[in-house]
């Protein structure tokens, strides 16, 4: 891990109608860092990730990717977003892996992976294909190039979506409950791939309910509840010695399982 900050979110606020879903959230992610975000359902974790990945707009706050400022408060304290060009550039700096894979169902595995590198990054086709094959091998998916998503297990589909995200050479990868749709057996394969990426110092922000995984793989854990960061800290400290009552109550539920 270095001192270089890849993602910086400051004083983020987001409401849907009357419901304040993010209430002044600040989160920065350093290069090489793995941050796990945990917390009860409805706490705002997905909204946080969707705001960080420009799928939702902040009402207020600042969001920067290294030197690229995507949003910043205007004089009235409302988040003002950068130009389309800047946002387009910002979007090449991160990848997002969803709970439900979100692969293109009618594209082959290979086409799912090379589509954005070829059409967005304008990579030469040969180069994109070679990189995709390399990534598939790394995900343990040799020989699946020409299949379509429905021919693969959920765990394999999720590994294709990780390969697809990596094909863009992002600085940082965001995961929103990458294993929540999977059986325990398939979960293991996906967690192993993410562990390997952590070993390679890939910068990642992972929303997860896998507490053992979070404790072992993350550098830092952020506990979110009710739209605020209740507590954050070094992974083992937070899991083994939660300070806040809400964190303690949340973790106690996992121990019962
Ligand atoms: P988590 O991922 O921690 O379960 P979410 O970020 O999905 O939490 O949701 C937080 C709250 O925001 C929930 O009450 C949810 O119903 C609400 N919410 C999320 N997205 C929307 C939306 N697009 N429109 C209205 N309400 C939303
Ligand atoms: Mg969610």
Short mmCIF file of C-alpha atoms and ligand atoms in Angstrom, two decimals:
data_model
loop_
_atom_site.label_atom_id
_atom_site.label_comp_id
_atom_site.label_asym_id
_atom_site.label_seq_id
_atom_site.Cartn_x
_atom_site.Cartn_y
_atom_site.Cartn_z
CA UNK A 1 0.00 0.00 0.00
CA UNK A 2 1.24 3.51 -0.80
CA UNK A 3 0.22 7.01 0.21
CA UNK A 4 -1.29 7.67 -3.18
CA UNK A 5 -5.06 8.15 -2.88
CA UNK A 6 -6.98 6.63 -5.78
CA UNK A 7 -10.51 7.40 -4.65
CA UNK A 8 -11.54 10.23 -2.41
CA UNK A 9 -15.12 10.78 -1.41
CA UNK A 10 -15.75 13.64 0.99
CA UNK A 11 -18.93 14.63 2.83
CA UNK A 12 -21.13 12.70 0.43
CA UNK A 13 -24.88 13.14 0.80
CA UNK A 14 -27.60 11.40 -1.14
CA UNK A 15 -31.35 11.24 -0.63
CA UNK A 16 -34.11 9.48 -2.51
CA UNK A 17 -37.16 11.65 -2.00
CA UNK A 18 -37.40 12.24 1.75
CA UNK A 19 -35.09 9.37 2.62
CA UNK A 20 -31.51 10.39 3.39
CA UNK A 21 -29.53 7.33 2.34
CA UNK A 22 -26.00 8.74 2.59
CA UNK A 23 -25.55 11.19 5.44
CA UNK A 24 -22.16 12.83 5.18
CA UNK A 25 -19.96 9.92 4.19
CA UNK A 26 -16.23 10.30 3.64
CA UNK A 27 -14.12 7.47 2.32
CA UNK A 28 -10.69 7.45 0.77
CA UNK A 29 -8.95 4.48 -0.76
CA UNK A 30 -5.21 4.28 -1.16
CA UNK A 31 -3.37 2.49 -3.92
CA UNK A 32 -3.01 -1.20 -3.08
CA UNK A 33 -5.57 -1.04 -0.29
CA UNK A 34 -8.44 -3.50 0.11
CA UNK A 35 -11.44 -1.97 1.89
CA UNK A 36 -14.41 -4.10 2.90
CA UNK A 37 -17.75 -2.41 3.51
CA UNK A 38 -20.09 -4.30 5.81
CA UNK A 39 -23.41 -3.55 7.45
CA UNK A 40 -27.10 -4.41 7.56
CA UNK A 41 -29.32 -4.40 4.51
CA UNK A 42 -30.68 -0.96 3.65
CA UNK A 43 -27.70 0.79 5.28
CA UNK A 44 -26.65 2.52 2.07
CA UNK A 45 -23.75 0.29 0.93
CA UNK A 46 -24.94 -0.14 -2.66
CA UNK A 47 -25.82 3.53 -2.92
CA UNK A 48 -22.32 4.40 -1.72
CA UNK A 49 -20.82 2.16 -4.42
CA UNK A 50 -23.19 3.47 -7.09
CA UNK A 51 -22.24 7.05 -6.23
CA UNK A 52 -18.52 6.19 -6.27
CA UNK A 53 -18.90 4.60 -9.70
CA UNK A 54 -20.96 7.45 -11.18
CA UNK A 55 -24.12 5.35 -11.58
CA UNK A 56 -25.85 7.71 -9.16
CA UNK A 57 -25.17 11.39 -8.61
CA UNK A 58 -24.42 12.84 -5.21
CA UNK A 59 -26.61 15.62 -3.85
CA UNK A 60 -23.61 17.11 -2.08
CA UNK A 61 -19.95 16.27 -1.60
CA UNK A 62 -16.75 15.81 -3.50
CA UNK A 63 -15.58 12.80 -5.47
CA UNK A 64 -12.12 12.50 -7.00
CA UNK A 65 -10.14 9.74 -8.67
CA UNK A 66 -6.51 10.71 -8.12
CA UNK A 67 -6.09 14.05 -9.87
CA UNK A 68 -9.45 13.79 -11.67
CA UNK A 69 -12.23 15.61 -9.85
CA UNK A 70 -15.58 14.12 -10.81
CA UNK A 71 -17.77 16.17 -8.50
CA UNK A 72 -17.28 19.08 -6.16
CA UNK A 73 -19.63 21.32 -4.18
CA UNK A 74 -20.70 24.51 -5.85
CA UNK A 75 -21.27 27.76 -3.98
CA UNK A 76 -24.68 26.52 -2.80
CA UNK A 77 -23.21 23.31 -1.35
CA UNK A 78 -24.64 21.09 -4.10
CA UNK A 79 -22.46 18.54 -5.87
CA UNK A 80 -21.56 19.87 -9.31
CA UNK A 81 -20.30 17.28 -11.75
CA UNK A 82 -17.39 17.72 -14.13
CA UNK A 83 -17.75 17.84 -17.91
CA UNK A 84 -18.72 14.74 -19.89
CA UNK A 85 -15.12 14.36 -21.05
CA UNK A 86 -13.74 14.35 -17.52
CA UNK A 87 -16.39 11.88 -16.36
CA UNK A 88 -15.65 9.64 -19.33
CA UNK A 89 -11.99 9.63 -18.36
CA UNK A 90 -12.88 9.02 -14.71
CA UNK A 91 -14.94 5.98 -15.73
CA UNK A 92 -11.86 4.32 -17.22
CA UNK A 93 -10.19 4.38 -13.79
CA UNK A 94 -12.47 1.94 -12.02
CA UNK A 95 -14.42 -1.24 -12.59
CA UNK A 96 -17.57 -2.49 -10.91
CA UNK A 97 -18.62 -6.07 -10.27
CA UNK A 98 -22.30 -6.54 -9.44
CA UNK A 99 -24.07 -9.12 -7.33
CA UNK A 100 -25.94 -10.46 -10.38
CA UNK A 101 -23.00 -10.47 -12.81
CA UNK A 102 -24.70 -8.17 -15.37
CA UNK A 103 -23.09 -9.92 -18.34
CA UNK A 104 -24.53 -9.40 -21.81
CA UNK A 105 -26.62 -12.58 -22.15
CA UNK A 106 -26.39 -12.81 -25.95
CA UNK A 107 -22.62 -12.21 -26.13
CA UNK A 108 -20.04 -14.97 -25.79
CA UNK A 109 -17.71 -14.89 -22.81
CA UNK A 110 -14.91 -13.50 -24.98
CA UNK A 111 -17.10 -10.78 -26.51
CA UNK A 112 -18.34 -9.78 -23.06
CA UNK A 113 -14.73 -9.17 -22.05
CA UNK A 114 -13.33 -7.47 -25.17
CA UNK A 115 -16.32 -5.29 -26.02
CA UNK A 116 -15.41 -2.30 -23.84
CA UNK A 117 -11.62 -2.46 -24.41
CA UNK A 118 -12.23 -2.39 -28.18
CA UNK A 119 -15.08 0.12 -28.30
CA UNK A 120 -14.32 2.36 -25.34
CA UNK A 121 -10.53 2.17 -25.04
CA UNK A 122 -10.08 1.66 -28.82
CA UNK A 123 -7.64 -1.18 -28.19
CA UNK A 124 -6.55 -3.15 -31.27
CA UNK A 125 -8.68 -6.28 -31.50
CA UNK A 126 -5.72 -8.70 -31.31
CA UNK A 127 -4.43 -7.07 -28.17
CA UNK A 128 -7.85 -7.08 -26.51
CA UNK A 129 -8.38 -10.76 -27.38
CA UNK A 130 -4.94 -11.76 -26.09
CA UNK A 131 -5.52 -9.90 -22.83
CA UNK A 132 -8.98 -11.46 -22.46
CA UNK A 133 -7.57 -14.97 -22.91
CA UNK A 134 -4.90 -14.24 -20.32
CA UNK A 135 -7.55 -13.04 -17.86
CA UNK A 136 -9.77 -16.05 -18.50
CA UNK A 137 -6.85 -18.37 -17.76
CA UNK A 138 -6.19 -16.47 -14.57
CA UNK A 139 -9.86 -16.87 -13.57
CA UNK A 140 -9.67 -20.62 -14.22
CA UNK A 141 -11.95 -20.34 -17.25
CA UNK A 142 -9.82 -21.70 -20.11
CA UNK A 143 -11.95 -23.19 -22.84
CA UNK A 144 -15.08 -21.14 -21.97
CA UNK A 145 -14.36 -18.37 -24.52
CA UNK A 146 -17.18 -19.23 -26.91
CA UNK A 147 -19.88 -20.05 -24.39
CA UNK A 148 -22.71 -17.68 -23.56
CA UNK A 149 -23.35 -16.74 -19.92
CA UNK A 150 -26.35 -19.04 -19.41
CA UNK A 151 -24.12 -22.04 -20.19
CA UNK A 152 -21.94 -21.22 -17.17
CA UNK A 153 -22.49 -21.63 -13.44
CA UNK A 154 -23.09 -18.49 -11.38
CA UNK A 155 -19.54 -18.71 -10.02
CA UNK A 156 -18.12 -18.92 -13.53
CA UNK A 157 -20.30 -16.01 -14.67
CA UNK A 158 -19.07 -13.92 -11.78
CA UNK A 159 -15.46 -14.73 -12.70
CA UNK A 160 -16.21 -13.63 -16.27
CA UNK A 161 -17.51 -10.34 -14.93
CA UNK A 162 -14.35 -9.91 -12.87
CA UNK A 163 -12.29 -10.61 -16.03
CA UNK A 164 -14.43 -8.10 -17.90
CA UNK A 165 -13.75 -5.44 -15.27
CA UNK A 166 -10.00 -6.22 -15.24
CA UNK A 167 -9.83 -6.02 -19.04
CA UNK A 168 -10.21 -2.24 -18.71
CA UNK A 169 -7.03 -2.09 -16.57
CA UNK A 170 -8.79 -0.15 -13.80
CA UNK A 171 -6.91 1.50 -10.96
CA UNK A 172 -9.55 0.27 -8.55
CA UNK A 173 -12.25 -2.39 -8.56
CA UNK A 174 -15.55 -2.05 -6.69
CA UNK A 175 -17.55 -5.15 -5.81
CA UNK A 176 -21.16 -5.09 -4.60
CA UNK A 177 -21.82 -8.36 -2.76
CA UNK A 178 -20.05 -10.41 -5.43
CA UNK A 179 -21.00 -13.74 -3.88
CA UNK A 180 -24.48 -13.06 -2.51
CA UNK A 181 -26.18 -14.77 -5.46
CA UNK A 182 -23.98 -17.88 -5.23
CA UNK A 183 -24.08 -21.23 -3.46
CA UNK A 184 -21.34 -21.70 -0.85
CA UNK A 185 -19.37 -24.02 -3.15
CA UNK A 186 -19.32 -21.46 -5.98
CA UNK A 187 -18.68 -18.64 -3.53
CA UNK A 188 -15.32 -20.19 -2.66
CA UNK A 189 -14.02 -19.97 -6.24
CA UNK A 190 -14.99 -16.33 -6.56
CA UNK A 191 -13.50 -15.40 -3.18
CA UNK A 192 -10.28 -17.19 -4.16
CA UNK A 193 -9.99 -15.04 -7.30
CA UNK A 194 -10.51 -11.87 -5.24
CA UNK A 195 -7.95 -13.08 -2.68
CA UNK A 196 -5.43 -13.60 -5.51
CA UNK A 197 -6.08 -10.07 -6.75
CA UNK A 198 -5.47 -8.75 -3.23
CA UNK A 199 -2.14 -10.65 -3.17
CA UNK A 200 -1.23 -8.80 -6.37
CA UNK A 201 -2.00 -5.50 -4.61
CA UNK A 202 -5.08 -4.74 -6.67
CA UNK A 203 -6.92 -1.83 -5.07
CA UNK A 204 -10.44 -2.94 -4.17
CA UNK A 205 -13.56 -1.82 -2.34
CA UNK A 206 -15.74 -4.81 -1.53
CA UNK A 207 -19.23 -4.77 -0.08
CA UNK A 208 -19.62 -8.19 1.47
CA UNK A 209 -21.42 -10.31 4.03
CA UNK A 210 -18.50 -12.75 4.16
CA UNK A 211 -17.03 -11.73 7.51
CA UNK A 212 -14.15 -14.21 7.55
CA UNK A 213 -13.18 -13.17 4.06
CA UNK A 214 -13.35 -9.48 5.03
CA UNK A 215 -11.21 -10.09 8.12
CA UNK A 216 -8.59 -12.09 6.19
CA UNK A 217 -8.39 -10.16 2.93
CA UNK A 218 -9.26 -6.55 3.70
CA UNK A 219 -6.79 -4.07 5.11
CA UNK A 220 -9.58 -1.94 6.47
CA UNK A 221 -13.24 -2.55 7.24
CA UNK A 222 -15.93 0.10 7.14
CA UNK A 223 -19.18 -0.63 9.01
CA UNK A 224 -22.14 1.27 7.59
CA UNK A 225 -25.59 1.52 9.09
CA UNK A 226 -28.38 4.02 8.53
CA UNK A 227 -26.45 5.99 5.94
CA UNK A 228 -23.43 6.71 8.12
CA UNK A 229 -20.06 5.10 8.71
CA UNK A 230 -20.55 3.97 12.27
CA UNK A 231 -17.06 2.58 12.71
CA UNK A 232 -14.00 1.74 10.64
CA UNK A 233 -10.64 0.27 11.38
CA UNK A 234 -7.99 -2.33 10.66
CA UNK A 235 -9.83 -5.47 9.55
CA UNK A 236 -8.96 -7.82 12.42
CA UNK A 237 -9.45 -5.09 15.04
CA UNK A 238 -12.90 -4.21 13.81
CA UNK A 239 -14.07 -7.81 13.63
CA UNK A 240 -12.45 -8.97 16.86
CA UNK A 241 -12.89 -5.81 18.94
CA UNK A 242 -15.77 -3.73 17.59
CA UNK A 243 -16.09 -0.54 19.64
CA UNK A 244 -19.57 0.64 18.75
CA UNK A 245 -22.70 -1.05 20.05
CA UNK A 246 -24.26 -1.21 16.57
CA UNK A 247 -21.15 -2.89 15.16
CA UNK A 248 -21.14 -5.36 18.05
CA UNK A 249 -24.81 -6.21 17.52
CA UNK A 250 -24.31 -6.65 13.77
CA UNK A 251 -21.30 -8.93 14.16
CA UNK A 252 -22.96 -10.95 16.93
CA UNK A 253 -25.63 -12.01 14.42
CA UNK A 254 -22.94 -13.54 12.23
CA UNK A 255 -21.45 -15.49 15.10
CA UNK A 256 -24.78 -17.22 15.66
CA UNK A 257 -24.72 -18.63 12.10
P1 LIG B 1 -27.62 -1.65 1.14
O1 LIG B 1 -26.85 -1.88 -0.13
O2 LIG B 1 -26.74 -1.35 2.32
O3 LIG B 1 -28.60 -2.74 1.42
P2 LIG B 1 -28.94 0.45 -0.38
O4 LIG B 1 -27.92 1.47 -0.73
O5 LIG B 1 -29.33 -0.50 -1.44
O6 LIG B 1 -28.48 -0.31 0.94
O7 LIG B 1 -30.27 1.15 0.09
C1 LIG B 1 -30.31 2.11 1.11
C2 LIG B 1 -31.69 2.71 1.16
O8 LIG B 1 -31.93 3.48 -0.01
C3 LIG B 1 -32.81 1.68 1.22
O9 LIG B 1 -33.79 2.15 2.08
C4 LIG B 1 -33.31 1.64 -0.21
O10 LIG B 1 -34.66 1.29 -0.26
C5 LIG B 1 -33.09 3.06 -0.66
N1 LIG B 1 -32.85 3.17 -2.12
C6 LIG B 1 -31.79 2.66 -2.78
N2 LIG B 1 -31.84 2.94 -4.09
C7 LIG B 1 -32.99 3.65 -4.27
C8 LIG B 1 -33.63 4.25 -5.40
N3 LIG B 1 -33.09 4.18 -6.61
N4 LIG B 1 -34.79 4.90 -5.19
C9 LIG B 1 -35.34 4.98 -3.96
N5 LIG B 1 -34.79 4.45 -2.87
C10 LIG B 1 -33.64 3.79 -3.00
MG1 LIG B 2 -26.78 -3.50 -1.39
#
